[in-house]
Amino acid sequence: MDNDVKEYKQHLLRAIQLFSGSVSLMEVCGTHTMAIAKSGIRGLLPPNIKLLSGPGCPVCVTSQGDIDAVIVMVQHKDIILITFGDMMRVPGTHSSLQEERSRGADIRIAYSPLDALRVARDNPDKEVVFLGIGFETTTPTIAITIEQARREGLNNFSVFSLHKVVPPALELIFSDSEIKVDGLLCPGHVSAVIGVKTFGSLARKYHKPCVVTGFETLDILEGIYMLLQQLKKEEARVENQYSRVVKPEGNPIACQSMERVFQPVPARWRGLGMIPASGLQLREEFSDMDARKRFDIPEIEEIPIKGCACGEVLAGKITPLECVLFGQACTPLNPVGPCMVSHEGSCAAYYRYIPTKGRS
Amino acid sequence: MTQERILLAHGSGGLMSQRLIDEVFKQAWRNEIMEAMLDGAILQVPAGRLAMSTDSFVITPLFFPGGDIGKLSICGTVNDLLACGATPLYLSTAFIIEEGLPLADLRVIAASMAQTAREVGVKLVTGDTKVVEKGSADGVFINTTGIGIIPADIDYRPQRIQPQDQVIVTGCVGDHGLAILARREGLAFSTPVVSDCAALIQLREIISQYGNAIRCMRDPTRGGLATVLNEIAVQAGVGIHVKEADIPVAPAVQGACDLLGMDPLYMANEGKMVIFVAAALAQSLLNDLRRLPQTQAASIIGQISAETPGMVLIETELGAQRILGILEGEHVPRIC
């Protein structure tokens, strides 16, 4: 059995290597980026097949201004902030959550938003804020958490929402003439929630093939192979490689919970700028649990980091290796931009897994 | 019934301290050296070189599947001494206890230390206890320091590693790190993951037969296997090339790590050893290791190369080669 799988992978790899045209494919999801780097797929592709990393790491696409706003909140308000671990080290303009914690801010790492509710219950005299971040994959769990807090009548719990949705960013990438993307490996987990229809519309509108792809090495090889087959036949439709998890209609229950709690608003993405209807804000009826409003946190002007090319990397305009800071001034230990911090950031993936410049 | 708990007075140095030492520690650890109750332990040691190692244990939770902080505090220091090529002889221990710790927990921990020490054949010969205010510690912190004697012909050092030497890991990696994470965060998996916490004393008999064909050993605790390999690559000034497919990882650990976005190669182990051995004897050592229950999943995971000094490269299942880097900062689960 194991040997069959191994052989099939090698077979797929050879078929991919035989493709003759010159194409750029984009993997949208950060988990894909990491899996591709870890398995070494990129290095095994011939030079005529380029894999670009897209804006699919929620930490990386969070704008500098939003991170600064969260830091202002923990500096000035007496709160317990609950966050996923990845956010701790992301540098704001002057500080990071990790630094704020060492100065005494009460910042705790959680594995599930429901942990935040437990903290809120255990500390009724403290304000507990959950830092909500992630795409359609994580947002439903936050929505359910907010509804649960409402049902319990927890009045010391709120959410600072940095949630975003993926399709508007892909639309922007497809319509940008500077970015050459011939096909998309669509995010498997996001598709498990929103289904495949949205990607079908994108494929037709921009005439680019899309394949919803899983995260095992075998999935990714199949996804690439399926994209190449479509390109060869000059087709542009959505295919579902990850059908063992992704149903065509997605997960309606998860979508409904998201819609009950959140509404789309324009949001600023690092590197891509303001994108209409790409952010998620708590609806009016939950606005008392919107930490931005509850603590009156102002919008903070974005101050670009000098030399940092995370924006171009996220848009697929350059690879991390083309950034002048990569591996020199910017390393996982001393990250300048978020793509080097996040586990799933393209720069971190390149740095960790590819023997190249900046190493001695 | 109210539970008996540690009070600040237990650390006062007065009657309550004495009672705590008599009833909890001396009771469990009984040996003639400790019972002399001097300001320090007076030891009879054979001539030769001594190895000495110290470690502090600050684990949450104190009790976890596969062990507890007491057992861990013995195994950790014993394994460090073994990695130096030493036969562990004596341990000292120091407790920093948080006010309010149930006395029953402390008793279990002391008994667990005594039992592990007995199994390994080391003596706990001197100790110290301090109590700090509630909130100043997390239950109990334990330090152990150990000494052991190194046979005259043994010289384990990374600098002795040569190209072509083989790298053996004595079993599946990542169990302890995942078991602790799962217990701490209340994560439940269909196959429960148990810490590998163990003193690798059985290893001594085997490795002693291989003398200096064993170049060096290292205990892959914090930072996991990947971190140890990187440390050795730098210290020895060699390249280490390993194969992903040959590194043993329990399916439950691999599955849980995939789910959380973590890597078992960076997760802590508390009962494993990485052994660097001359190529000619690697297979024979592996066969011997596989005969022991503690090390039956041992595997040759790679070899030493004169190329790429200071770097660890891993060959993936697809046949690609990539860097296996050192862990930076905290190892945290992913968001999506």
XYZ file of C-alpha atoms in Angstrom:
696
model
C 0.000 0.000 0.000
C 2.675 2.472 1.113
C 4.760 1.577 -1.893
C 1.832 2.106 -4.249
C 1.312 5.610 -2.918
C 5.000 6.337 -3.200
C 5.051 5.137 -6.777
C 1.951 7.140 -7.670
C 3.584 10.298 -6.311
C 6.682 9.710 -8.415
C 4.464 9.020 -11.415
C 2.615 12.328 -10.915
C 5.872 14.162 -10.470
C 7.237 12.783 -13.746
C 4.019 13.708 -15.577
C 4.285 17.261 -14.189
C 7.943 17.484 -15.176
C 7.013 16.583 -18.760
C 4.735 19.641 -19.175
C 6.180 21.803 -21.928
C 4.551 25.262 -21.596
C 5.730 28.048 -19.323
C 3.252 28.701 -16.508
C 2.918 30.395 -13.131
C 0.615 28.714 -10.655
C -0.383 30.261 -7.361
C -1.003 28.369 -4.153
C -3.376 30.582 -2.240
C -3.228 29.042 1.191
C -0.412 29.386 3.722
C -0.799 25.742 4.656
C -0.133 24.880 1.008
C 2.953 27.108 1.033
C 4.282 25.285 4.058
C 3.460 21.815 2.724
C 5.088 22.616 -0.623
C 8.239 23.858 1.080
C 8.350 20.969 3.513
C 7.958 18.265 0.889
C 10.430 19.992 -1.419
C 8.003 20.058 -4.388
C 9.136 23.486 -5.571
C 12.710 22.310 -6.042
C 11.578 19.304 -8.085
C 9.601 21.348 -10.624
C 11.259 22.256 -13.923
C 12.024 25.963 -14.448
C 9.044 26.362 -16.805
C 6.590 25.699 -13.955
C 6.643 28.426 -11.354
C 4.794 28.182 -8.044
C 3.885 31.540 -6.503
C 2.634 31.975 -2.951
C -0.564 33.952 -2.590
C -2.189 36.037 0.132
C -3.333 33.014 2.106
C -1.709 33.480 5.469
C -4.072 35.446 7.712
C -1.279 36.755 9.941
C 0.731 37.969 6.957
C -2.064 39.905 5.280
C -3.008 41.740 8.477
C -2.126 45.387 7.945
C 0.499 47.065 10.063
C -2.117 49.616 11.181
C -4.375 46.874 12.563
C -1.513 45.335 14.538
C -0.651 48.758 15.940
C -4.305 49.209 16.936
C -4.262 45.947 18.908
C -1.047 47.030 20.626
C -2.591 50.399 21.531
C -5.521 48.505 23.032
C -3.359 46.296 25.285
C -1.252 49.290 26.310
C -4.134 51.488 27.332
C -6.928 49.211 28.466
C -7.006 46.899 31.457
C -7.890 43.747 29.564
C -6.936 40.111 29.151
C -6.131 39.549 25.486
C -6.511 36.011 24.161
C -4.787 35.263 20.880
C -3.558 32.467 18.670
C 0.184 32.007 19.193
C 1.222 33.108 15.711
C 0.242 36.715 16.425
C 2.599 37.095 19.383
C 5.743 37.877 17.438
C 4.339 39.917 14.564
C 6.097 43.269 14.739
C 3.958 46.385 14.901
C 5.561 49.726 14.153
C 7.092 50.100 17.619
C 6.325 46.907 19.531
C 4.789 43.423 19.362
C 2.371 41.501 21.574
C 5.308 39.447 22.844
C 7.063 42.631 23.968
C 3.890 43.957 25.543
C 3.476 40.719 27.482
C 7.000 41.019 28.863
C 6.102 44.563 30.003
C 3.205 43.198 31.997
C 0.214 43.089 29.629
C -2.014 40.070 30.279
C -1.842 38.287 26.924
C -2.609 34.583 26.739
C -2.261 32.081 23.920
C -5.275 29.935 23.092
C -5.835 26.983 20.818
C -9.558 27.521 20.481
C -11.712 30.656 20.827
C -13.816 28.715 23.317
C -10.808 28.919 25.681
C -11.417 32.675 25.724
C -14.943 32.121 27.014
C -13.541 30.036 29.856
C -11.180 32.875 30.771
C -14.097 35.331 30.632
C -16.176 33.129 32.937
C -13.277 32.709 35.366
C -12.548 36.447 35.475
C -15.935 38.150 35.713
C -14.383 41.407 36.928
C -12.000 41.681 33.928
C -12.604 42.542 30.296
C -11.566 39.608 28.092
C -10.861 40.290 24.421
C -10.322 37.590 21.817
C -8.168 38.608 18.873
C -10.146 37.152 15.984
C -8.021 36.389 12.959
C -8.348 34.003 10.065
C -10.289 33.277 6.916
C -13.509 31.358 6.336
C -11.879 28.330 7.983
C -11.613 29.847 11.451
C -14.330 32.514 11.333
C -17.298 30.151 11.916
C -15.780 28.972 15.215
C -15.444 32.599 16.320
C -19.040 33.260 15.256
C -20.226 30.320 17.349
C -18.149 31.580 20.285
C -19.763 35.021 20.057
C -23.239 33.480 19.946
C -22.391 31.288 22.912
C -21.202 34.336 24.883
C -24.494 36.067 24.092
C -26.527 33.035 25.196
C -24.597 32.837 28.467
C -25.005 36.560 29.011
C -21.228 37.007 29.372
C -20.901 40.759 29.427
C -17.116 40.953 29.828
C -16.261 39.273 26.519
C -15.547 40.905 23.169
C -13.770 40.180 19.894
C -11.288 42.340 18.003
C -12.061 41.164 14.479
C -9.302 41.011 11.903
C -11.211 38.361 9.964
C -11.069 38.384 6.212
C -12.599 36.468 3.320
C -10.500 35.032 0.516
C -12.409 35.454 -2.794
C -12.205 39.294 -3.083
C -8.397 39.116 -2.760
C -8.207 36.498 -5.518
C -10.406 38.643 -7.732
C -7.968 41.504 -7.197
C -4.979 39.325 -8.104
C -6.635 38.017 -11.260
C -7.540 41.528 -12.403
C -4.059 42.995 -11.741
C -2.165 43.025 -15.029
C 1.182 43.137 -13.200
C 0.591 39.733 -11.655
C 0.955 36.773 -13.961
C -0.996 33.856 -12.559
C -2.184 31.136 -14.918
C -3.979 28.920 -12.450
C -4.902 28.604 -8.787
C -4.445 25.856 -6.236
C -7.503 26.865 -4.210
C -7.485 26.553 -0.422
C -8.952 23.228 0.697
C -9.997 24.252 4.196
C -11.640 27.499 3.098
C -13.484 25.568 0.369
C -14.703 23.055 2.935
C -16.700 25.968 4.364
C -17.669 28.092 1.339
C -17.844 25.304 -1.259
C -16.461 25.368 -4.785
C -18.991 27.621 -6.560
C -17.167 30.893 -5.875
C -13.996 29.516 -7.437
C -16.032 28.321 -10.432
C -17.235 31.878 -11.057
C -13.674 33.207 -10.740
C -12.402 30.568 -13.183
C -15.030 31.498 -15.775
C -14.764 35.275 -15.315
C -10.973 35.454 -15.662
C -10.536 32.325 -17.714
C -8.104 30.731 -15.246
C -8.285 27.109 -14.098
C -8.874 26.544 -10.391
C -8.371 23.310 -8.456
C -9.521 22.959 -4.856
C -6.612 21.066 -3.325
C -5.819 19.209 -0.107
C -2.660 19.429 1.950
C -0.847 16.123 1.697
C 2.080 15.922 -0.711
C -0.024 13.664 -2.895
C -2.914 16.174 -2.941
C -0.658 18.998 -4.016
C 0.957 16.965 -6.796
C -2.502 15.982 -8.043
C -3.678 19.598 -7.841
C -0.732 20.811 -9.913
C -1.231 17.997 -12.414
C -4.940 18.829 -12.779
C -4.169 22.525 -13.346
C -1.614 21.636 -16.021
C -4.100 19.332 -17.750
C -6.661 22.160 -17.906
C -4.049 24.592 -19.211
C -2.994 22.073 -21.846
C -6.589 21.756 -23.022
C -7.131 25.520 -22.647
C -9.928 24.908 -20.177
C -10.817 27.129 -17.233
C -13.107 25.589 -14.671
C -13.077 24.618 -11.054
C -12.179 21.055 -10.164
C -12.281 19.495 -6.726
C -9.211 17.409 -5.955
C -10.054 17.437 -2.226
C -13.498 15.839 -2.561
C -12.879 13.585 0.449
C -13.286 16.711 2.582
C -14.810 19.424 0.409
C -18.443 19.105 -0.625
C -19.493 21.183 -3.637
C -21.895 23.183 -1.480
C -19.384 23.577 1.368
C -20.694 23.640 4.906
C -23.952 25.642 4.944
C -24.221 25.520 8.744
C -20.792 27.135 9.146
C -21.614 29.749 6.487
C -24.904 30.605 8.189
C -23.244 31.085 11.568
C -20.730 33.439 9.939
C -23.507 35.394 8.273
C -25.542 35.669 11.462
C -22.663 37.291 13.341
C -20.493 39.054 10.765
C -21.030 41.430 7.875
C -18.605 42.271 5.061
C -16.763 45.594 5.243
C -13.857 47.031 3.256
C -10.546 45.892 4.749
C -6.915 46.800 4.296
C -4.668 43.898 3.289
C -0.943 44.144 3.620
C 0.488 44.470 0.140
C -2.867 44.550 -1.598
C -4.378 47.693 -0.066
C -8.074 48.305 0.595
C -10.287 45.582 -0.838
C -14.065 46.102 -0.823
C -16.161 43.600 1.137
C -13.097 41.582 2.169
C -13.150 42.159 5.929
C -15.648 40.927 8.509
C -17.108 43.121 11.204
C -19.546 42.117 13.946
C -23.126 42.906 12.935
C -25.082 45.700 14.630
C -26.830 43.308 17.018
C -23.447 42.085 18.305
C -21.720 45.471 18.222
C -21.428 45.578 22.034
C -19.015 42.643 21.626
C -16.950 44.459 18.997
C -13.762 45.343 20.898
C -12.875 48.157 18.500
C -16.131 49.930 19.349
C -16.289 48.862 22.975
C -12.871 50.351 23.754
C -13.056 53.104 21.169
C -9.844 52.040 19.377
C -9.006 54.453 16.560
C -7.963 53.455 13.055
C -4.194 53.745 12.893
C -2.377 55.050 9.853
C -0.162 52.480 8.177
C 3.546 53.292 8.392
C 5.308 51.106 5.808
C 8.381 49.235 7.031
C 11.425 50.423 5.118
C 12.691 47.885 2.626
C 10.109 45.246 3.576
C 8.626 43.630 0.481
C 5.990 41.494 2.227
C 3.369 43.274 0.144
C 4.916 42.235 -3.160
C 5.492 38.719 -1.866
C 1.839 38.415 -0.810
C 0.643 39.595 -4.199
C 2.857 37.037 -5.933
C 4.856 39.799 -7.642
C 8.172 38.573 -6.274
C 9.421 35.493 -4.456
C 10.873 35.943 -0.945
C 14.385 35.463 -2.362
C 14.014 38.692 -4.312
C 13.492 40.788 -1.162
C 16.699 42.601 -0.175
C 16.067 41.991 3.528
C 15.496 38.228 3.162
C 17.874 36.140 5.235
C 20.022 39.153 6.091
C 18.128 41.788 8.049
C 14.987 39.641 8.174
C 15.134 36.150 9.669
C 12.653 34.131 11.734
C 14.548 35.156 14.882
C 14.490 38.859 13.978
C 11.580 39.196 11.583
C 10.998 42.538 9.884
C 7.773 41.622 8.136
C 4.946 39.238 8.982
C 5.722 36.777 6.163
C 8.850 35.852 8.113
C 7.005 35.569 11.446
C 4.036 33.446 10.677
C 4.407 29.707 10.587
C 2.697 29.749 7.248
C 4.358 32.848 5.850
C 6.074 32.474 2.488
C 9.325 33.977 3.710
C 9.450 31.695 6.746
C 8.746 28.712 4.479
C 11.546 29.708 2.114
C 13.940 30.459 4.957
C 13.272 27.266 6.859
C 13.307 24.875 4.005
C 15.387 26.117 1.117
C 19.178 26.107 1.305
C 19.994 29.442 -0.256
C 21.248 32.965 0.267
C 21.652 34.441 3.698
C 22.999 31.226 5.099
C 26.573 30.764 6.067
C -12.348 17.003 54.747
C -9.880 19.780 54.099
C -6.875 18.880 52.082
C -3.491 19.424 53.704
C -1.563 22.034 51.769
C 1.895 23.524 51.739
C 2.096 26.719 53.809
C 4.768 29.397 53.800
C 5.718 28.122 57.244
C 6.846 24.851 55.669
C 9.738 26.830 54.217
C 10.583 28.730 57.389
C 13.448 26.465 58.401
C 11.685 25.723 61.690
C 9.742 22.793 63.004
C 7.332 22.623 60.077
C 10.210 22.503 57.586
C 11.787 19.717 59.548
C 8.563 17.774 59.679
C 8.065 18.199 55.929
C 11.558 16.901 55.232
C 11.179 13.993 57.649
C 7.708 12.940 56.596
C 7.835 13.510 52.885
C 11.366 13.430 51.581
C 13.440 11.392 54.013
C 10.688 8.855 54.190
C 10.722 8.361 50.444
C 14.420 8.634 49.763
C 15.936 6.773 52.693
C 19.701 6.211 52.261
C 22.659 6.403 54.632
C 24.233 9.452 52.995
C 21.115 11.605 53.236
C 20.280 10.334 56.706
C 23.572 11.640 58.055
C 21.794 15.031 57.759
C 24.940 17.081 57.289
C 25.024 20.421 55.500
C 26.130 18.567 52.402
C 26.500 15.005 51.202
C 29.832 13.292 51.712
C 30.478 10.886 48.883
C 32.841 8.088 48.169
C 33.716 8.223 44.482
C 35.928 5.955 42.414
C 38.998 7.500 40.795
C 38.650 8.885 37.314
C 36.656 11.543 35.497
C 33.302 12.675 36.794
C 30.474 14.024 34.694
C 28.149 16.563 36.278
C 24.869 17.850 34.929
C 22.045 20.026 36.226
C 18.517 20.651 35.044
C 15.437 22.447 36.346
C 11.937 21.148 35.765
C 9.075 23.613 35.517
C 6.450 21.542 33.771
C 2.685 22.166 33.642
C 0.794 19.940 34.326
C 2.715 18.311 37.189
C 1.106 14.959 36.375
C 0.767 13.809 32.786
C 0.168 10.571 30.875
C 3.403 8.607 31.169
C 4.891 10.375 34.170
C 5.036 13.307 36.538
C 7.461 16.092 37.405
C 9.208 13.847 39.962
C 9.984 11.028 37.559
C 10.925 13.573 34.900
C 13.389 15.321 37.206
C 15.287 12.077 37.751
C 15.123 10.836 34.152
C 16.209 14.170 32.707
C 19.428 14.438 34.673
C 20.191 10.703 34.450
C 19.820 10.837 30.653
C 22.117 13.867 30.480
C 24.775 11.959 32.430
C 24.334 8.906 30.194
C 24.771 11.135 27.146
C 28.160 12.145 28.572
C 29.110 8.464 28.706
C 28.840 8.398 32.505
C 27.336 5.880 34.896
C 25.050 8.024 37.087
C 25.815 7.751 40.810
C 24.393 10.542 42.936
C 21.756 13.243 42.581
C 20.982 16.348 44.557
C 17.608 17.999 44.364
C 16.118 21.379 45.194
C 12.410 22.128 45.407
C 10.757 25.505 44.994
C 7.195 24.927 46.118
C 4.272 27.293 45.646
C 2.238 27.942 48.760
C -1.004 25.996 48.552
C 0.321 22.885 46.778
C -1.570 19.862 48.137
C 0.733 17.888 50.410
C -0.588 14.719 48.821
C 0.758 15.850 45.436
C 4.175 16.457 46.955
C 4.129 12.975 48.479
C 3.322 11.403 45.127
C 6.102 13.383 43.469
C 8.657 12.423 46.140
C 7.655 8.753 45.905
C 7.880 8.870 42.130
C 11.408 10.305 42.380
C 12.371 7.600 44.865
C 11.034 4.823 42.680
C 12.722 6.115 39.528
C 16.012 6.610 41.368
C 15.812 3.074 42.703
C 15.144 1.625 39.268
C 18.098 3.490 37.835
C 20.416 2.741 40.750
C 21.210 6.338 41.713
C 21.000 7.859 45.179
C 19.368 11.140 46.109
C 21.896 12.359 48.634
C 21.156 15.971 49.438
C 18.311 18.385 48.952
C 16.749 21.704 49.679
C 13.201 22.996 50.002
C 11.913 26.523 49.649
C 8.324 27.696 49.730
C 7.291 30.826 47.836
C 4.063 32.829 47.978
C 1.088 31.791 45.928
C 1.540 33.097 42.388
C 5.340 33.205 42.561
C 5.721 29.675 41.159
C 3.551 27.162 39.344
C 2.907 24.319 41.788
C 6.441 23.098 42.210
C 9.741 23.608 40.430
C 12.400 20.935 40.871
C 16.099 21.128 40.180
C 18.248 18.036 40.098
C 22.013 17.902 39.736
C 23.762 14.633 39.146
C 27.254 13.226 39.029
C 28.419 10.072 37.363
C 31.680 8.345 36.658
C 33.042 8.061 33.133
C 34.993 4.883 32.277
C 38.615 5.640 31.434
C 38.308 4.615 27.782
C 35.167 6.623 26.987
C 35.403 9.995 25.292
C 32.114 11.228 23.813
C 32.505 14.589 22.076
C 30.923 16.063 18.935
C 34.420 16.859 17.676
C 35.058 13.132 17.292
C 32.288 12.784 14.718
C 33.600 11.951 11.250
C 32.151 11.852 7.745
C 30.254 8.598 7.041
C 29.380 8.131 10.740
C 25.752 7.084 11.157
C 23.026 8.791 13.177
C 20.685 6.623 15.245
C 17.624 7.762 17.137
C 16.498 5.279 19.782
C 12.734 5.513 19.159
C 9.725 7.547 18.030
C 10.116 11.298 18.406
C 7.682 13.933 19.668
C 5.662 11.857 22.160
C 6.469 13.882 25.273
C 5.924 17.296 23.682
C 2.575 16.296 22.270
C 1.414 14.498 25.434
C 2.100 17.640 27.475
C 0.491 19.970 24.945
C -2.582 17.755 24.727
C -2.980 17.546 28.500
C -2.299 21.233 29.042
C -4.772 22.385 26.427
C -7.369 19.709 26.989
C -6.942 18.309 23.466
C -8.319 14.820 23.138
C -7.201 12.463 20.385
C -8.742 9.115 19.577
C -5.409 7.433 20.293
C -4.100 8.826 23.576
C -0.524 10.061 23.408
C 1.709 9.121 26.334
C 4.982 10.812 27.290
C 8.100 8.752 26.654
C 9.546 9.933 29.996
C 12.120 7.269 30.955
C 15.666 6.954 32.231
C 17.605 5.174 29.507
C 19.713 3.202 31.923
C 19.363 -0.041 29.921
C 21.255 1.712 27.168
C 24.424 1.703 29.273
C 25.036 -1.998 28.985
C 24.758 -1.917 25.222
C 26.760 1.181 24.519
C 29.530 0.144 26.880
C 30.296 -2.673 24.421
C 30.925 -0.201 21.635
C 33.533 1.974 23.389
C 34.637 4.925 21.340
C 32.974 3.650 18.165
C 30.202 5.739 19.642
C 31.424 9.251 18.955
C 28.844 11.189 20.837
C 25.301 11.004 22.219
C 22.709 13.695 22.844
C 19.380 13.707 24.642
C 16.814 15.432 22.334
C 14.673 17.216 24.938
C 13.531 20.821 24.384
C 13.629 21.795 20.730
C 13.439 18.139 19.734
C 15.472 16.054 17.328
C 15.927 18.846 14.770
C 17.486 21.157 17.337
C 19.930 18.522 18.610
C 21.034 17.677 15.068
C 21.653 21.360 14.368
C 23.659 21.810 17.574
C 25.837 18.824 16.746
C 26.329 19.898 13.119
C 27.706 23.232 14.321
C 29.778 21.865 17.206
C 31.294 19.100 15.099
C 31.657 21.275 12.004
C 30.013 18.614 9.827
C 26.911 18.280 7.697
C 24.162 15.913 8.813
C 21.979 14.355 6.134
C 18.846 12.551 7.318
C 15.937 10.831 5.577
C 12.411 11.817 6.550
C 11.107 8.307 5.865
C 13.584 6.770 8.332
C 12.717 8.991 11.304
C 10.289 7.062 13.522
C 7.170 9.022 14.483
C 4.121 7.340 16.028
C 1.090 7.656 13.714
C -0.991 9.280 16.487
C 1.714 11.897 17.061
C 2.120 12.569 13.340
C -1.643 12.890 12.879
C -2.077 15.274 15.790
C 0.909 17.366 14.673
C -0.491 17.624 11.135
C -3.775 18.801 12.569
C -2.147 21.433 14.768
C 0.426 22.554 12.219
C 3.314 21.418 14.395
C 6.341 19.334 13.579
C 7.247 16.262 15.682
C 10.913 16.801 14.843
C 10.804 19.941 16.999
C 8.811 18.479 19.873
C 10.425 17.506 23.150
C 11.416 13.940 24.028
C 12.215 12.706 27.531
C 13.318 9.143 26.911
C 15.232 9.153 23.641
C 18.857 9.393 22.659
C 20.523 10.433 19.435
C 23.652 8.359 18.916
C 26.459 9.137 16.481
C 28.322 5.933 15.703
C 31.081 4.718 13.385
C 29.535 3.412 10.159
C 31.055 -0.069 10.456
C 29.258 -0.774 13.746
C 26.004 1.092 13.152
C 23.949 -1.903 12.046
C 25.181 -4.062 14.894
C 24.381 -1.336 17.424
C 20.944 -0.904 15.871
C 20.243 -4.640 16.167
C 21.290 -4.594 19.821
C 19.132 -1.556 20.549
C 16.096 -3.128 18.933
C 16.325 -6.034 21.357
C 15.626 -3.726 24.318
C 12.025 -2.758 25.110
C 12.995 0.902 25.645
C 14.668 1.210 22.259
C 12.945 -1.316 20.028
C 11.822 1.384 17.559
C 15.410 2.610 17.084
C 16.329 3.595 13.554
C 19.328 4.763 11.537
C 18.074 8.137 10.345
C 21.033 9.513 8.440
C 24.712 10.043 8.182
C 27.478 12.562 8.542
C 28.802 14.402 5.523
C 31.906 16.509 5.017
C 29.835 18.743 2.740
C 27.587 21.538 4.025
C 29.332 21.837 7.415
C 27.076 23.178 10.152
C 23.906 22.311 8.252
C 21.280 19.625 8.620
C 19.601 18.530 5.396
C 16.608 16.264 5.198
C 15.565 14.190 2.216
C 11.785 14.308 1.864
C 9.637 11.374 0.839
C 9.599 12.786 -2.705
C 13.375 12.729 -2.857
C 13.823 16.497 -2.546
C 16.397 17.835 -0.118
C 15.677 20.735 2.191
C 17.091 22.383 5.267
C 16.052 21.074 8.650
C 16.575 24.315 10.563
C 16.795 25.147 14.240
C 13.673 26.159 16.145
C 13.229 29.894 16.502
C 11.133 31.206 19.374
C 8.101 29.299 20.622
C 6.696 26.362 18.676
C 3.035 27.304 18.281
C 0.099 25.761 16.452
C -1.123 27.388 13.270
C -4.242 29.463 12.850
C -5.986 27.898 9.899
